[in-house]
PDB file of C-alpha atoms in Angstrom:
ATOM      1  CA  UNK A   1      14.102  -1.764   7.678  1.00 94.00           C
ATOM      2  CA  UNK A   2      14.889  -1.674   3.974  1.00 96.00           C
ATOM      3  CA  UNK A   3      14.978   1.863   2.612  1.00 97.00           C
ATOM      4  CA  UNK A   4      13.393   2.437  -0.788  1.00 98.00           C
ATOM      5  CA  UNK A   5      14.673   5.473  -2.686  1.00 98.00           C
ATOM      6  CA  UNK A   6      12.842   6.751  -5.736  1.00 98.00           C
ATOM      7  CA  UNK A   7      14.237   9.116  -8.307  1.00 97.00           C
ATOM      8  CA  UNK A   8      13.440  11.641  -9.408  1.00 97.00           C
ATOM      9  CA  UNK A   9      11.068  12.902  -6.716  1.00 97.00           C
ATOM     10  CA  UNK A  10       9.212  14.777  -9.430  1.00 97.00           C
ATOM     11  CA  UNK A  11       9.386  15.211 -13.162  1.00 96.00           C
ATOM     12  CA  UNK A  12       7.698  17.256 -15.828  1.00 97.00           C
ATOM     13  CA  UNK A  13       6.650  15.541 -19.027  1.00 96.00           C
ATOM     14  CA  UNK A  14       4.382  15.978 -22.008  1.00 95.00           C
ATOM     15  CA  UNK A  15       1.643  13.822 -23.462  1.00 95.00           C
ATOM     16  CA  UNK A  16       3.263  11.167 -25.618  1.00 95.00           C
ATOM     17  CA  UNK A  17       6.562  11.163 -23.714  1.00 96.00           C
ATOM     18  CA  UNK A  18       8.261   7.987 -22.551  1.00 97.00           C
ATOM     19  CA  UNK A  19       8.836   8.246 -18.815  1.00 97.00           C
ATOM     20  CA  UNK A  20      11.091   6.152 -16.591  1.00 98.00           C
ATOM     21  CA  UNK A  21      11.064   6.162 -12.787  1.00 98.00           C
ATOM     22  CA  UNK A  22      13.749   4.479 -10.726  1.00 98.00           C
ATOM     23  CA  UNK A  23      13.477   2.748  -7.364  1.00 98.00           C
ATOM     24  CA  UNK A  24      16.523   1.584  -5.432  1.00 98.00           C
ATOM     25  CA  UNK A  25      16.480  -0.699  -2.393  1.00 98.00           C
ATOM     26  CA  UNK A  26      19.040  -0.392   0.397  1.00 98.00           C
ATOM     27  CA  UNK A  27      19.620  -4.148   0.125  1.00 97.00           C
ATOM     28  CA  UNK A  28      18.670  -6.901  -2.251  1.00 96.00           C
ATOM     29  CA  UNK A  29      14.976  -7.714  -2.472  1.00 95.00           C
ATOM     30  CA  UNK A  30      14.983 -10.284  -5.294  1.00 94.00           C
ATOM     31  CA  UNK A  31      12.007  -9.326  -7.464  1.00 94.00           C
ATOM     32  CA  UNK A  32       9.616  -8.657  -4.574  1.00 96.00           C
ATOM     33  CA  UNK A  33       8.724  -5.180  -5.720  1.00 97.00           C
ATOM     34  CA  UNK A  34       5.399  -3.529  -6.464  1.00 97.00           C
ATOM     35  CA  UNK A  35       4.449  -0.257  -8.137  1.00 98.00           C
ATOM     36  CA  UNK A  36       1.392   1.877  -7.379  1.00 98.00           C
ATOM     37  CA  UNK A  37      -0.221   4.933  -8.947  1.00 98.00           C
ATOM     38  CA  UNK A  38      -1.974   7.529  -6.816  1.00 97.00           C
ATOM     39  CA  UNK A  39      -4.016  10.503  -7.970  1.00 96.00           C
ATOM     40  CA  UNK A  40      -4.818  13.415  -5.642  1.00 94.00           C
ATOM     41  CA  UNK A  41      -7.416  12.547  -3.031  1.00 94.00           C
ATOM     42  CA  UNK A  42      -7.636   8.934  -4.200  1.00 96.00           C
ATOM     43  CA  UNK A  43      -6.364   5.603  -2.943  1.00 97.00           C
ATOM     44  CA  UNK A  44      -3.296   4.085  -4.538  1.00 97.00           C
ATOM     45  CA  UNK A  45      -3.952   1.766  -7.449  1.00 97.00           C
ATOM     46  CA  UNK A  46      -1.882  -1.365  -7.882  1.00 97.00           C
ATOM     47  CA  UNK A  47       0.004  -1.455 -11.192  1.00 98.00           C
ATOM     48  CA  UNK A  48       2.728  -4.074 -10.990  1.00 97.00           C
ATOM     49  CA  UNK A  49       3.858  -6.869  -8.679  1.00 95.00           C
ATOM     50  CA  UNK A  50       6.907  -9.120  -8.740  1.00 95.00           C
ATOM     51  CA  UNK A  51       8.829  -6.293 -10.426  1.00 96.00           C
ATOM     52  CA  UNK A  52       7.273  -6.728 -13.876  1.00 96.00           C
ATOM     53  CA  UNK A  53       3.883  -8.521 -13.649  1.00 96.00           C
ATOM     54  CA  UNK A  54       1.003  -6.232 -14.556  1.00 97.00           C
ATOM     55  CA  UNK A  55      -2.010  -6.336 -12.269  1.00 95.00           C
ATOM     56  CA  UNK A  56      -5.273  -7.298 -13.945  1.00 93.00           C
ATOM     57  CA  UNK A  57      -6.650  -4.517 -16.103  1.00 94.00           C
ATOM     58  CA  UNK A  58      -3.487  -2.411 -16.152  1.00 96.00           C
ATOM     59  CA  UNK A  59      -2.645  -1.259 -19.669  1.00 96.00           C
ATOM     60  CA  UNK A  60       0.499  -2.521 -21.338  1.00 96.00           C
ATOM     61  CA  UNK A  61       1.931   0.995 -21.637  1.00 97.00           C
ATOM     62  CA  UNK A  62       3.156   0.361 -18.081  1.00 98.00           C
ATOM     63  CA  UNK A  63       6.136  -1.903 -17.686  1.00 98.00           C
ATOM     64  CA  UNK A  64       8.488  -2.781 -14.875  1.00 98.00           C
ATOM     65  CA  UNK A  65      11.950  -4.235 -14.757  1.00 97.00           C
ATOM     66  CA  UNK A  66      14.793  -4.950 -12.396  1.00 97.00           C
ATOM     67  CA  UNK A  67      15.923  -7.346  -9.743  1.00 96.00           C
ATOM     68  CA  UNK A  68      18.055  -7.169  -6.624  1.00 97.00           C
ATOM     69  CA  UNK A  69      18.365  -3.505  -5.701  1.00 98.00           C
ATOM     70  CA  UNK A  70      17.540  -1.509  -8.845  1.00 98.00           C
ATOM     71  CA  UNK A  71      14.139  -1.293 -10.469  1.00 98.00           C
ATOM     72  CA  UNK A  72      12.383   0.844 -13.054  1.00 98.00           C
ATOM     73  CA  UNK A  73       8.825   1.700 -13.980  1.00 98.00           C
ATOM     74  CA  UNK A  74       8.340   2.867 -17.555  1.00 98.00           C
ATOM     75  CA  UNK A  75       5.296   4.497 -19.103  1.00 96.00           C
ATOM     76  CA  UNK A  76       5.707   4.124 -22.839  1.00 94.00           C
ATOM     77  CA  UNK A  77       3.501   6.993 -24.020  1.00 93.00           C
ATOM     78  CA  UNK A  78       2.247   9.321 -21.341  1.00 95.00           C
ATOM     79  CA  UNK A  79      -1.445  10.133 -21.468  1.00 95.00           C
ATOM     80  CA  UNK A  80      -3.378  12.788 -19.515  1.00 94.00           C
ATOM     81  CA  UNK A  81      -4.733  10.163 -17.104  1.00 95.00           C
ATOM     82  CA  UNK A  82      -1.184   9.083 -16.209  1.00 96.00           C
ATOM     83  CA  UNK A  83      -0.277  12.314 -14.444  1.00 93.00           C
ATOM     84  CA  UNK A  84      -0.091  11.118 -10.847  1.00 97.00           C
ATOM     85  CA  UNK A  85       2.324  10.109  -8.111  1.00 97.00           C
ATOM     86  CA  UNK A  86       3.971   6.708  -8.388  1.00 98.00           C
ATOM     87  CA  UNK A  87       5.253   4.644  -5.457  1.00 98.00           C
ATOM     88  CA  UNK A  88       7.340   1.516  -5.209  1.00 98.00           C
ATOM     89  CA  UNK A  89       7.108  -0.976  -2.334  1.00 97.00           C
ATOM     90  CA  UNK A  90       9.286  -3.874  -1.320  1.00 97.00           C
ATOM     91  CA  UNK A  91       7.695  -6.899   0.270  1.00 96.00           C
ATOM     92  CA  UNK A  92      10.773  -9.096   0.392  1.00 95.00           C
ATOM     93  CA  UNK A  93      11.795  -8.278   3.936  1.00 94.00           C
ATOM     94  CA  UNK A  94       9.794  -7.520   7.032  1.00 93.00           C
ATOM     95  CA  UNK A  95       8.345  -4.954   7.446  1.00 95.00           C
ATOM     96  CA  UNK A  96       7.283  -4.000   3.927  1.00 96.00           C
ATOM     97  CA  UNK A  97       8.383  -0.477   3.057  1.00 97.00           C
ATOM     98  CA  UNK A  98       7.473   2.123   0.446  1.00 98.00           C
ATOM     99  CA  UNK A  99       9.445   4.616  -1.569  1.00 98.00           C
ATOM    100  CA  UNK A 100       8.829   8.327  -1.140  1.00 97.00           C
ATOM    101  CA  UNK A 101       7.033   8.703  -4.457  1.00 97.00           C
ATOM    102  CA  UNK A 102       7.631  10.289  -7.846  1.00 98.00           C
ATOM    103  CA  UNK A 103       5.203  12.971  -8.950  1.00 97.00           C
ATOM    104  CA  UNK A 104       4.682  13.076 -12.711  1.00 97.00           C
ATOM    105  CA  UNK A 105       3.479  16.522 -13.739  1.00 95.00           C
ATOM    106  CA  UNK A 106       2.542  18.144 -16.987  1.00 85.00           C
TER     107      UNK A 106
ATOM    108  CA  UNK B   1     -14.734  -7.086  -8.571  1.00 90.00           C
ATOM    109  CA  UNK B   2     -13.423  -7.003  -5.024  1.00 95.00           C
ATOM    110  CA  UNK B   3     -14.225  -3.820  -3.136  1.00 96.00           C
ATOM    111  CA  UNK B   4     -13.013  -2.717   0.277  1.00 97.00           C
ATOM    112  CA  UNK B   5     -14.592  -0.025   2.411  1.00 98.00           C
ATOM    113  CA  UNK B   6     -13.155   1.440   5.592  1.00 98.00           C
ATOM    114  CA  UNK B   7     -15.430   2.667   8.360  1.00 98.00           C
ATOM    115  CA  UNK B   8     -14.918   4.198  11.763  1.00 97.00           C
ATOM    116  CA  UNK B   9     -14.662   7.503  13.618  1.00 96.00           C
ATOM    117  CA  UNK B  10     -12.912  10.323  11.814  1.00 96.00           C
ATOM    118  CA  UNK B  11     -11.899  12.004  15.070  1.00 98.00           C
ATOM    119  CA  UNK B  12     -10.186  10.324  18.019  1.00 98.00           C
ATOM    120  CA  UNK B  13      -8.954  11.983  21.206  1.00 98.00           C
ATOM    121  CA  UNK B  14      -5.310  11.693  22.248  1.00 97.00           C
ATOM    122  CA  UNK B  15      -4.548   8.645  24.413  1.00 97.00           C
ATOM    123  CA  UNK B  16      -7.715   6.888  23.246  1.00 98.00           C
ATOM    124  CA  UNK B  17      -8.079   3.900  20.927  1.00 98.00           C
ATOM    125  CA  UNK B  18      -8.551   4.207  17.182  1.00 98.00           C
ATOM    126  CA  UNK B  19     -10.885   1.544  15.768  1.00 98.00           C
ATOM    127  CA  UNK B  20     -11.466   0.928  12.082  1.00 98.00           C
ATOM    128  CA  UNK B  21     -13.273  -1.796  10.185  1.00 98.00           C
ATOM    129  CA  UNK B  22     -12.828  -2.828   6.579  1.00 98.00           C
ATOM    130  CA  UNK B  23     -15.745  -4.487   4.837  1.00 97.00           C
ATOM    131  CA  UNK B  24     -14.970  -6.741   1.906  1.00 96.00           C
ATOM    132  CA  UNK B  25     -17.452  -7.214  -0.918  1.00 95.00           C
ATOM    133  CA  UNK B  26     -17.240  -9.071  -4.209  1.00 92.00           C
ATOM    134  CA  UNK B  27     -15.058 -11.777  -2.732  1.00 90.00           C
ATOM    135  CA  UNK B  28     -14.256 -13.806   0.345  1.00 87.00           C
ATOM    136  CA  UNK B  29     -11.744 -13.097   3.085  1.00 86.00           C
ATOM    137  CA  UNK B  30     -10.227 -16.510   2.452  1.00 87.00           C
ATOM    138  CA  UNK B  31      -7.576 -17.428   1.523  1.00 89.00           C
ATOM    139  CA  UNK B  32      -5.981 -13.997   1.605  1.00 92.00           C
ATOM    140  CA  UNK B  33      -3.923 -11.645   3.742  1.00 95.00           C
ATOM    141  CA  UNK B  34      -5.644  -8.391   4.680  1.00 96.00           C
ATOM    142  CA  UNK B  35      -3.622  -5.352   5.572  1.00 97.00           C
ATOM    143  CA  UNK B  36      -3.768  -1.849   6.959  1.00 98.00           C
ATOM    144  CA  UNK B  37      -1.607   0.939   5.569  1.00 98.00           C
ATOM    145  CA  UNK B  38      -1.564   4.597   6.511  1.00 98.00           C
ATOM    146  CA  UNK B  39      -0.402   7.725   4.710  1.00 98.00           C
ATOM    147  CA  UNK B  40       0.713  11.072   6.024  1.00 94.00           C
ATOM    148  CA  UNK B  41       2.289  14.009   4.186  1.00 85.00           C
ATOM    149  CA  UNK B  42       5.357  13.737   6.383  1.00 85.00           C
ATOM    150  CA  UNK B  43       5.914   9.986   6.656  1.00 86.00           C
ATOM    151  CA  UNK B  44       4.457   8.867   3.353  1.00 94.00           C
ATOM    152  CA  UNK B  45       3.006   5.363   3.126  1.00 97.00           C
ATOM    153  CA  UNK B  46       3.504   3.094   6.144  1.00 97.00           C
ATOM    154  CA  UNK B  47       2.511  -0.569   6.320  1.00 97.00           C
ATOM    155  CA  UNK B  48       0.831  -1.148   9.685  1.00 97.00           C
ATOM    156  CA  UNK B  49       0.220  -4.886   9.679  1.00 96.00           C
ATOM    157  CA  UNK B  50      -1.844  -7.684   8.244  1.00 95.00           C
ATOM    158  CA  UNK B  51      -4.031 -10.604   9.169  1.00 95.00           C
ATOM    159  CA  UNK B  52      -4.429 -13.899   7.358  1.00 93.00           C
ATOM    160  CA  UNK B  53      -7.961 -15.239   6.974  1.00 93.00           C
ATOM    161  CA  UNK B  54      -7.047 -17.853   9.604  1.00 92.00           C
ATOM    162  CA  UNK B  55      -6.373 -15.070  12.116  1.00 92.00           C
ATOM    163  CA  UNK B  56      -2.577 -15.144  12.053  1.00 94.00           C
ATOM    164  CA  UNK B  57      -1.168 -11.632  12.261  1.00 95.00           C
ATOM    165  CA  UNK B  58       1.993  -9.699  11.440  1.00 95.00           C
ATOM    166  CA  UNK B  59       2.606  -6.227  12.839  1.00 96.00           C
ATOM    167  CA  UNK B  60       5.083  -3.516  11.958  1.00 96.00           C
ATOM    168  CA  UNK B  61       7.595  -3.522  14.845  1.00 96.00           C
ATOM    169  CA  UNK B  62       7.328   0.262  15.059  1.00 95.00           C
ATOM    170  CA  UNK B  63       3.648  -0.063  16.019  1.00 96.00           C
ATOM    171  CA  UNK B  64       3.414  -3.582  17.423  1.00 96.00           C
ATOM    172  CA  UNK B  65       2.922  -2.567  21.037  1.00 96.00           C
ATOM    173  CA  UNK B  66      -0.175  -0.521  20.180  1.00 97.00           C
ATOM    174  CA  UNK B  67      -2.031  -2.400  17.464  1.00 98.00           C
ATOM    175  CA  UNK B  68      -4.373  -5.327  17.101  1.00 98.00           C
ATOM    176  CA  UNK B  69      -5.667  -6.570  13.766  1.00 98.00           C
ATOM    177  CA  UNK B  70      -8.407  -9.171  13.597  1.00 97.00           C
ATOM    178  CA  UNK B  71     -10.603 -10.805  10.979  1.00 96.00           C
ATOM    179  CA  UNK B  72     -14.236 -11.894  11.070  1.00 95.00           C
ATOM    180  CA  UNK B  73     -14.747 -14.264   8.162  1.00 93.00           C
ATOM    181  CA  UNK B  74     -18.460 -14.654   8.893  1.00 93.00           C
ATOM    182  CA  UNK B  75     -18.962 -10.935   8.317  1.00 94.00           C
ATOM    183  CA  UNK B  76     -16.310 -10.617   5.598  1.00 95.00           C
ATOM    184  CA  UNK B  77     -14.625  -7.910   7.630  1.00 97.00           C
ATOM    185  CA  UNK B  78     -11.324  -7.198   9.301  1.00 97.00           C
ATOM    186  CA  UNK B  79     -10.445  -4.570  11.860  1.00 98.00           C
ATOM    187  CA  UNK B  80      -7.671  -2.392  13.235  1.00 98.00           C
ATOM    188  CA  UNK B  81      -7.349  -1.159  16.777  1.00 98.00           C
ATOM    189  CA  UNK B  82      -4.576   1.248  17.718  1.00 98.00           C
ATOM    190  CA  UNK B  83      -4.251   2.284  21.342  1.00 97.00           C
ATOM    191  CA  UNK B  84      -2.754   5.347  23.011  1.00 98.00           C
ATOM    192  CA  UNK B  85      -2.971   7.471  19.883  1.00 98.00           C
ATOM    193  CA  UNK B  86      -1.230  10.812  19.507  1.00 97.00           C
ATOM    194  CA  UNK B  87      -1.311  13.556  16.909  1.00 96.00           C
ATOM    195  CA  UNK B  88       1.380  11.630  15.044  1.00 96.00           C
ATOM    196  CA  UNK B  89      -1.221   8.953  14.278  1.00 97.00           C
ATOM    197  CA  UNK B  90      -3.307  11.436  12.279  1.00 97.00           C
ATOM    198  CA  UNK B  91      -3.352   9.954   8.785  1.00 98.00           C
ATOM    199  CA  UNK B  92      -5.413   8.518   5.977  1.00 98.00           C
ATOM    200  CA  UNK B  93      -5.865   4.839   6.793  1.00 98.00           C
ATOM    201  CA  UNK B  94      -6.270   2.329   3.970  1.00 98.00           C
ATOM    202  CA  UNK B  95      -7.286  -1.294   4.086  1.00 98.00           C
ATOM    203  CA  UNK B  96      -6.000  -3.554   1.362  1.00 98.00           C
ATOM    204  CA  UNK B  97      -5.878  -7.141   0.124  1.00 97.00           C
ATOM    205  CA  UNK B  98      -2.576  -8.908  -0.352  1.00 95.00           C
ATOM    206  CA  UNK B  99      -2.433 -11.628  -2.950  1.00 90.00           C
ATOM    207  CA  UNK B 100       0.046 -13.396  -5.136  1.00 84.00           C
ATOM    208  CA  UNK B 101       3.681 -14.393  -5.016  1.00 84.00           C
ATOM    209  CA  UNK B 102       4.748 -13.444  -1.497  1.00 88.00           C
ATOM    210  CA  UNK B 103       8.072 -12.432  -0.042  1.00 84.00           C
ATOM    211  CA  UNK B 104       9.145 -12.798   3.571  1.00 83.00           C
ATOM    212  CA  UNK B 105       7.760  -9.345   4.256  1.00 77.00           C
ATOM    213  CA  UNK B 106       4.273  -9.765   2.967  1.00 88.00           C
ATOM    214  CA  UNK B 107       2.440 -10.297  -0.299  1.00 92.00           C
ATOM    215  CA  UNK B 108       1.779  -7.789  -3.066  1.00 94.00           C
ATOM    216  CA  UNK B 109      -1.311  -5.635  -2.725  1.00 96.00           C
ATOM    217  CA  UNK B 110      -3.904  -5.956  -5.448  1.00 94.00           C
ATOM    218  CA  UNK B 111      -6.928  -4.130  -4.034  1.00 96.00           C
ATOM    219  CA  UNK B 112      -7.174  -0.998  -1.879  1.00 98.00           C
ATOM    220  CA  UNK B 113     -10.015   0.620   0.010  1.00 98.00           C
ATOM    221  CA  UNK B 114     -10.770   4.266  -0.686  1.00 97.00           C
ATOM    222  CA  UNK B 115      -9.163   5.356   2.578  1.00 97.00           C
ATOM    223  CA  UNK B 116     -10.475   7.168   5.616  1.00 98.00           C
ATOM    224  CA  UNK B 117      -8.980  10.201   7.306  1.00 97.00           C
ATOM    225  CA  UNK B 118      -8.509   9.821  11.041  1.00 98.00           C
ATOM    226  CA  UNK B 119      -7.605  12.936  12.989  1.00 97.00           C
ATOM    227  CA  UNK B 120      -6.271  12.703  16.527  1.00 97.00           C
ATOM    228  CA  UNK B 121      -7.247  15.826  18.411  1.00 97.00           C
ATOM    229  CA  UNK B 122      -8.918  16.850  21.638  1.00 96.00           C
TER     230      UNK B 122
END
C-alpha cells in the first residue's frame, strides 16, 4: 500500500495567518490526491480533488498543489471556521490510503 | 444537494456480522461509485471498499475476506456487511460517493454521510 505522510501533525496558528500543510506519498501518485477537512464529531468534508481542483462550494482561500510524491494544501487567510484536522488521500493506486492528519489549532 | 445517511446497529457482538445501509437522497446511485470508509483513533481513516451502480465491487485486500458491499438502485441504497467482527472493528463508519477523475485506486470522494459509530462488544 502507498503510505501517505502529512507534516506537521499539528500546528498552531492565528486568524489571518497563511497556513501550508504538506503530504508526501511513498511512491508517485500523479495528481490523484484529495484533501479533506474534519471538525470534531463531524464527517470529513471534501475540499480538493486531483491535487488542486476545488470541490463545489469550497472557498478559494483553499488551494492545492503538487504532483508525483509531494503535495501541499494552503489556506491563504485562516478564519475561525478553518480550525480543524486536514487529511490527504491518494486514489492513484489500490487500495486508496489516507494520511494521518494535520490538526490546525488556535 | 446529495445527502447520504448511514443506518444500522450501533452495537455488534464479537464474531457476528456488522450490517450497515447507506441511503442516498438528492441524487441517483447511477452512474457513481459508492464507498465505505471507517475511522478509528488508532488507525485513522481506512477505505473499506466500494460498489459501482452496476454492482461491480472493489474491496480493500486487508478486509476482503470478511466484507460484502452491494447496491440496490431501486431503493437508492447501498450496504456493507462485515463478518466475524472483533473489537478492532469498532469504529465510526462513513458512507461516501466517489465521483470525478479517477485513478486506478478509486475516484475522489465528493459527498460523505454523517457517520455512525459501531461498537463491537459482548
